[in-house]
PDB file of C-alpha atoms in Angstrom:
ATOM      1  CA  UNK A  13    -164.622   9.373 -54.585  1.00 84.00           C
ATOM      2  CA  UNK A  14    -168.243   8.469 -55.253  1.00 92.00           C
ATOM      3  CA  UNK A  15    -171.371   8.643 -53.127  1.00 95.00           C
ATOM      4  CA  UNK A  16    -174.115   6.072 -53.623  1.00 97.00           C
ATOM      5  CA  UNK A  17    -177.821   6.225 -52.791  1.00 98.00           C
ATOM      6  CA  UNK A  18    -180.091   3.211 -53.221  1.00 98.00           C
ATOM      7  CA  UNK A  19    -183.847   3.321 -53.758  1.00 98.00           C
ATOM      8  CA  UNK A  20    -186.689   1.087 -54.847  1.00 98.00           C
ATOM      9  CA  UNK A  21    -186.919  -1.336 -51.967  1.00 97.00           C
ATOM     10  CA  UNK A  22    -190.197  -2.294 -50.357  1.00 97.00           C
ATOM     11  CA  UNK A  23    -192.580  -5.042 -49.386  1.00 98.00           C
ATOM     12  CA  UNK A  24    -193.634  -7.505 -52.071  1.00 98.00           C
ATOM     13  CA  UNK A  25    -195.319 -10.887 -52.132  1.00 98.00           C
ATOM     14  CA  UNK A  26    -193.442 -13.987 -53.159  1.00 98.00           C
ATOM     15  CA  UNK A  27    -193.303 -14.242 -56.930  1.00 98.00           C
ATOM     16  CA  UNK A  28    -193.391 -10.491 -57.321  1.00 98.00           C
ATOM     17  CA  UNK A  29    -190.830  -8.075 -58.730  1.00 98.00           C
ATOM     18  CA  UNK A  30    -188.916  -5.004 -57.674  1.00 98.00           C
ATOM     19  CA  UNK A  31    -186.474  -2.692 -59.400  1.00 98.00           C
ATOM     20  CA  UNK A  32    -183.697  -1.230 -57.304  1.00 98.00           C
ATOM     21  CA  UNK A  33    -181.764   1.831 -58.375  1.00 98.00           C
ATOM     22  CA  UNK A  34    -178.461   3.201 -57.157  1.00 98.00           C
ATOM     23  CA  UNK A  35    -177.635   6.787 -58.022  1.00 98.00           C
ATOM     24  CA  UNK A  36    -174.002   7.833 -57.896  1.00 97.00           C
ATOM     25  CA  UNK A  37    -172.547  11.263 -57.490  1.00 94.00           C
ATOM     26  CA  UNK A  38    -169.383  12.418 -59.183  1.00 79.00           C
ATOM     27  CA  UNK A  39    -168.109  12.449 -62.734  1.00 73.00           C
ATOM     28  CA  UNK A  40    -166.197   9.169 -62.596  1.00 88.00           C
ATOM     29  CA  UNK A  41    -169.076   6.705 -62.263  1.00 91.00           C
ATOM     30  CA  UNK A  42    -168.127   4.991 -65.520  1.00 91.00           C
ATOM     31  CA  UNK A  43    -164.699   4.156 -64.114  1.00 92.00           C
ATOM     32  CA  UNK A  44    -166.129   1.863 -61.416  1.00 94.00           C
ATOM     33  CA  UNK A  45    -167.189  -1.723 -61.517  1.00 95.00           C
ATOM     34  CA  UNK A  46    -170.555  -1.701 -59.732  1.00 96.00           C
ATOM     35  CA  UNK A  47    -171.965  -4.391 -57.510  1.00 97.00           C
ATOM     36  CA  UNK A  48    -175.021  -5.259 -55.478  1.00 98.00           C
ATOM     37  CA  UNK A  49    -174.807  -7.038 -52.140  1.00 98.00           C
ATOM     38  CA  UNK A  50    -177.411  -7.961 -49.567  1.00 98.00           C
ATOM     39  CA  UNK A  51    -177.465  -8.641 -45.859  1.00 98.00           C
ATOM     40  CA  UNK A  52    -180.185 -10.449 -43.969  1.00 96.00           C
ATOM     41  CA  UNK A  53    -180.527 -10.130 -40.181  1.00 92.00           C
ATOM     42  CA  UNK A  54    -177.882 -12.156 -38.389  1.00 94.00           C
ATOM     43  CA  UNK A  55    -176.103 -13.060 -41.607  1.00 96.00           C
ATOM     44  CA  UNK A  56    -172.986 -11.879 -43.388  1.00 96.00           C
ATOM     45  CA  UNK A  57    -173.150  -9.507 -46.320  1.00 97.00           C
ATOM     46  CA  UNK A  58    -173.596 -11.568 -49.473  1.00 97.00           C
ATOM     47  CA  UNK A  59    -172.659 -10.889 -53.088  1.00 98.00           C
ATOM     48  CA  UNK A  60    -175.621 -10.599 -55.457  1.00 98.00           C
ATOM     49  CA  UNK A  61    -174.368  -9.249 -58.772  1.00 98.00           C
ATOM     50  CA  UNK A  62    -171.771  -7.071 -60.484  1.00 97.00           C
ATOM     51  CA  UNK A  63    -171.397  -5.311 -63.815  1.00 96.00           C
ATOM     52  CA  UNK A  64    -168.355  -4.113 -65.682  1.00 94.00           C
ATOM     53  CA  UNK A  65    -167.641  -0.474 -66.432  1.00 93.00           C
ATOM     54  CA  UNK A  66    -168.824  -0.622 -70.027  1.00 85.00           C
ATOM     55  CA  UNK A  67    -171.776  -3.002 -69.308  1.00 74.00           C
ATOM     56  CA  UNK A  68    -170.040  -5.696 -71.313  1.00 80.00           C
ATOM     57  CA  UNK A  69    -170.017  -8.353 -68.636  1.00 94.00           C
ATOM     58  CA  UNK A  70    -172.129  -9.276 -65.650  1.00 97.00           C
ATOM     59  CA  UNK A  71    -171.876 -11.745 -62.814  1.00 97.00           C
ATOM     60  CA  UNK A  72    -174.528 -13.215 -60.534  1.00 98.00           C
ATOM     61  CA  UNK A  73    -174.675 -15.274 -57.402  1.00 98.00           C
ATOM     62  CA  UNK A  74    -176.089 -18.730 -58.073  1.00 98.00           C
ATOM     63  CA  UNK A  75    -179.016 -17.994 -55.784  1.00 97.00           C
ATOM     64  CA  UNK A  76    -180.288 -15.177 -58.023  1.00 98.00           C
ATOM     65  CA  UNK A  77    -179.163 -16.305 -61.466  1.00 98.00           C
ATOM     66  CA  UNK A  78    -182.030 -16.296 -63.926  1.00 98.00           C
ATOM     67  CA  UNK A  79    -184.198 -14.134 -61.650  1.00 98.00           C
ATOM     68  CA  UNK A  80    -182.185 -10.917 -61.189  1.00 98.00           C
ATOM     69  CA  UNK A  81    -180.751  -8.625 -63.862  1.00 98.00           C
ATOM     70  CA  UNK A  82    -178.138  -5.958 -63.294  1.00 98.00           C
ATOM     71  CA  UNK A  83    -177.701  -3.027 -65.655  1.00 97.00           C
ATOM     72  CA  UNK A  84    -176.209   0.438 -65.658  1.00 96.00           C
ATOM     73  CA  UNK A  85    -176.663   3.738 -67.424  1.00 95.00           C
ATOM     74  CA  UNK A  86    -173.383   5.647 -67.328  1.00 93.00           C
ATOM     75  CA  UNK A  87    -175.044   8.770 -68.732  1.00 93.00           C
ATOM     76  CA  UNK A  88    -177.356   8.798 -65.706  1.00 95.00           C
ATOM     77  CA  UNK A  89    -174.749   7.641 -63.184  1.00 96.00           C
ATOM     78  CA  UNK A  90    -177.114   4.872 -62.139  1.00 97.00           C
ATOM     79  CA  UNK A  91    -176.969   1.123 -61.680  1.00 97.00           C
ATOM     80  CA  UNK A  92    -180.106  -0.999 -61.499  1.00 98.00           C
ATOM     81  CA  UNK A  93    -181.110  -4.382 -60.167  1.00 98.00           C
ATOM     82  CA  UNK A  94    -184.305  -5.879 -61.535  1.00 98.00           C
ATOM     83  CA  UNK A  95    -185.532  -8.649 -59.275  1.00 98.00           C
ATOM     84  CA  UNK A  96    -188.150 -11.090 -60.540  1.00 98.00           C
ATOM     85  CA  UNK A  97    -189.718 -14.201 -59.015  1.00 98.00           C
ATOM     86  CA  UNK A  98    -188.826 -12.974 -55.564  1.00 98.00           C
ATOM     87  CA  UNK A  99    -188.660 -15.452 -52.714  1.00 98.00           C
ATOM     88  CA  UNK A 100    -188.888 -14.933 -48.957  1.00 97.00           C
ATOM     89  CA  UNK A 101    -185.196 -15.812 -48.710  1.00 97.00           C
ATOM     90  CA  UNK A 102    -184.413 -12.730 -50.813  1.00 98.00           C
ATOM     91  CA  UNK A 103    -185.460 -10.587 -47.855  1.00 98.00           C
ATOM     92  CA  UNK A 104    -182.511  -8.404 -46.874  1.00 98.00           C
ATOM     93  CA  UNK A 105    -181.067  -4.933 -46.969  1.00 98.00           C
ATOM     94  CA  UNK A 106    -179.643  -4.422 -50.443  1.00 98.00           C
ATOM     95  CA  UNK A 107    -176.520  -2.339 -50.909  1.00 98.00           C
ATOM     96  CA  UNK A 108    -174.819  -1.063 -54.020  1.00 98.00           C
ATOM     97  CA  UNK A 109    -171.079  -0.710 -54.053  1.00 98.00           C
ATOM     98  CA  UNK A 110    -168.351   0.687 -56.280  1.00 96.00           C
ATOM     99  CA  UNK A 111    -165.040  -0.973 -57.063  1.00 95.00           C
ATOM    100  CA  UNK A 112    -162.341   1.195 -58.699  1.00 91.00           C
ATOM    101  CA  UNK A 113    -161.077  -1.790 -60.651  1.00 81.00           C
ATOM    102  CA  UNK A 114    -159.109  -1.079 -63.808  1.00 80.00           C
ATOM    103  CA  UNK A 115    -159.125  -4.706 -64.895  1.00 82.00           C
ATOM    104  CA  UNK A 116    -162.946  -4.995 -64.955  1.00 81.00           C
ATOM    105  CA  UNK A 117    -162.638  -8.100 -62.827  1.00 89.00           C
ATOM    106  CA  UNK A 118    -166.118  -8.611 -61.352  1.00 94.00           C
ATOM    107  CA  UNK A 119    -165.251  -9.324 -57.746  1.00 93.00           C
ATOM    108  CA  UNK A 120    -167.592 -10.834 -55.206  1.00 94.00           C
ATOM    109  CA  UNK A 121    -165.971 -10.065 -51.863  1.00 94.00           C
ATOM    110  CA  UNK A 122    -167.370  -7.064 -50.034  1.00 94.00           C
ATOM    111  CA  UNK A 123    -163.972  -5.876 -48.807  1.00 94.00           C
ATOM    112  CA  UNK A 124    -162.878  -5.410 -52.408  1.00 93.00           C
ATOM    113  CA  UNK A 125    -165.412  -2.623 -52.917  1.00 96.00           C
ATOM    114  CA  UNK A 126    -164.390   0.806 -51.710  1.00 95.00           C
ATOM    115  CA  UNK A 127    -167.650   2.756 -51.668  1.00 96.00           C
ATOM    116  CA  UNK A 128    -171.055   1.790 -50.324  1.00 97.00           C
ATOM    117  CA  UNK A 129    -174.558   3.142 -50.135  1.00 98.00           C
ATOM    118  CA  UNK A 130    -176.687   2.973 -47.004  1.00 98.00           C
ATOM    119  CA  UNK A 131    -178.919   0.257 -48.356  1.00 98.00           C
ATOM    120  CA  UNK A 132    -182.590  -0.249 -49.140  1.00 98.00           C
ATOM    121  CA  UNK A 133    -184.813  -2.803 -47.427  1.00 98.00           C
ATOM    122  CA  UNK A 134    -186.433  -5.536 -49.492  1.00 98.00           C
ATOM    123  CA  UNK A 135    -189.011  -7.705 -47.755  1.00 98.00           C
ATOM    124  CA  UNK A 136    -190.658 -10.640 -49.507  1.00 98.00           C
ATOM    125  CA  UNK A 137    -193.703 -12.109 -47.807  1.00 97.00           C
ATOM    126  CA  UNK A 138    -194.749 -15.716 -48.287  1.00 94.00           C
TER     127      UNK A 138
END
């Protein structure tokens, strides 16, 4: 089991940047595929990005490709999401999630992830 705590959210103007962090507890962090999702008010939770266990592969939603970068530091039990060129439509609560996936398949459906943090609010003003 793993516990996840997100941080780094806040209020930023359009075009600005933020770096989200997700700290994981437990000694098995490196055995999880890690993902970021987001949920805006009145909308379904949406896939943002995922990274394989050994950082070899990444996946992004089309809406954030070229602007967001996911990374992880297994020694620090932390996954990051660097968000550049932020837009008002990026406003949402951002969640990190862990998928105990032996195949390293970077999945994009929220129900495929077993563990979730409580989220961090990102607000982008126009």
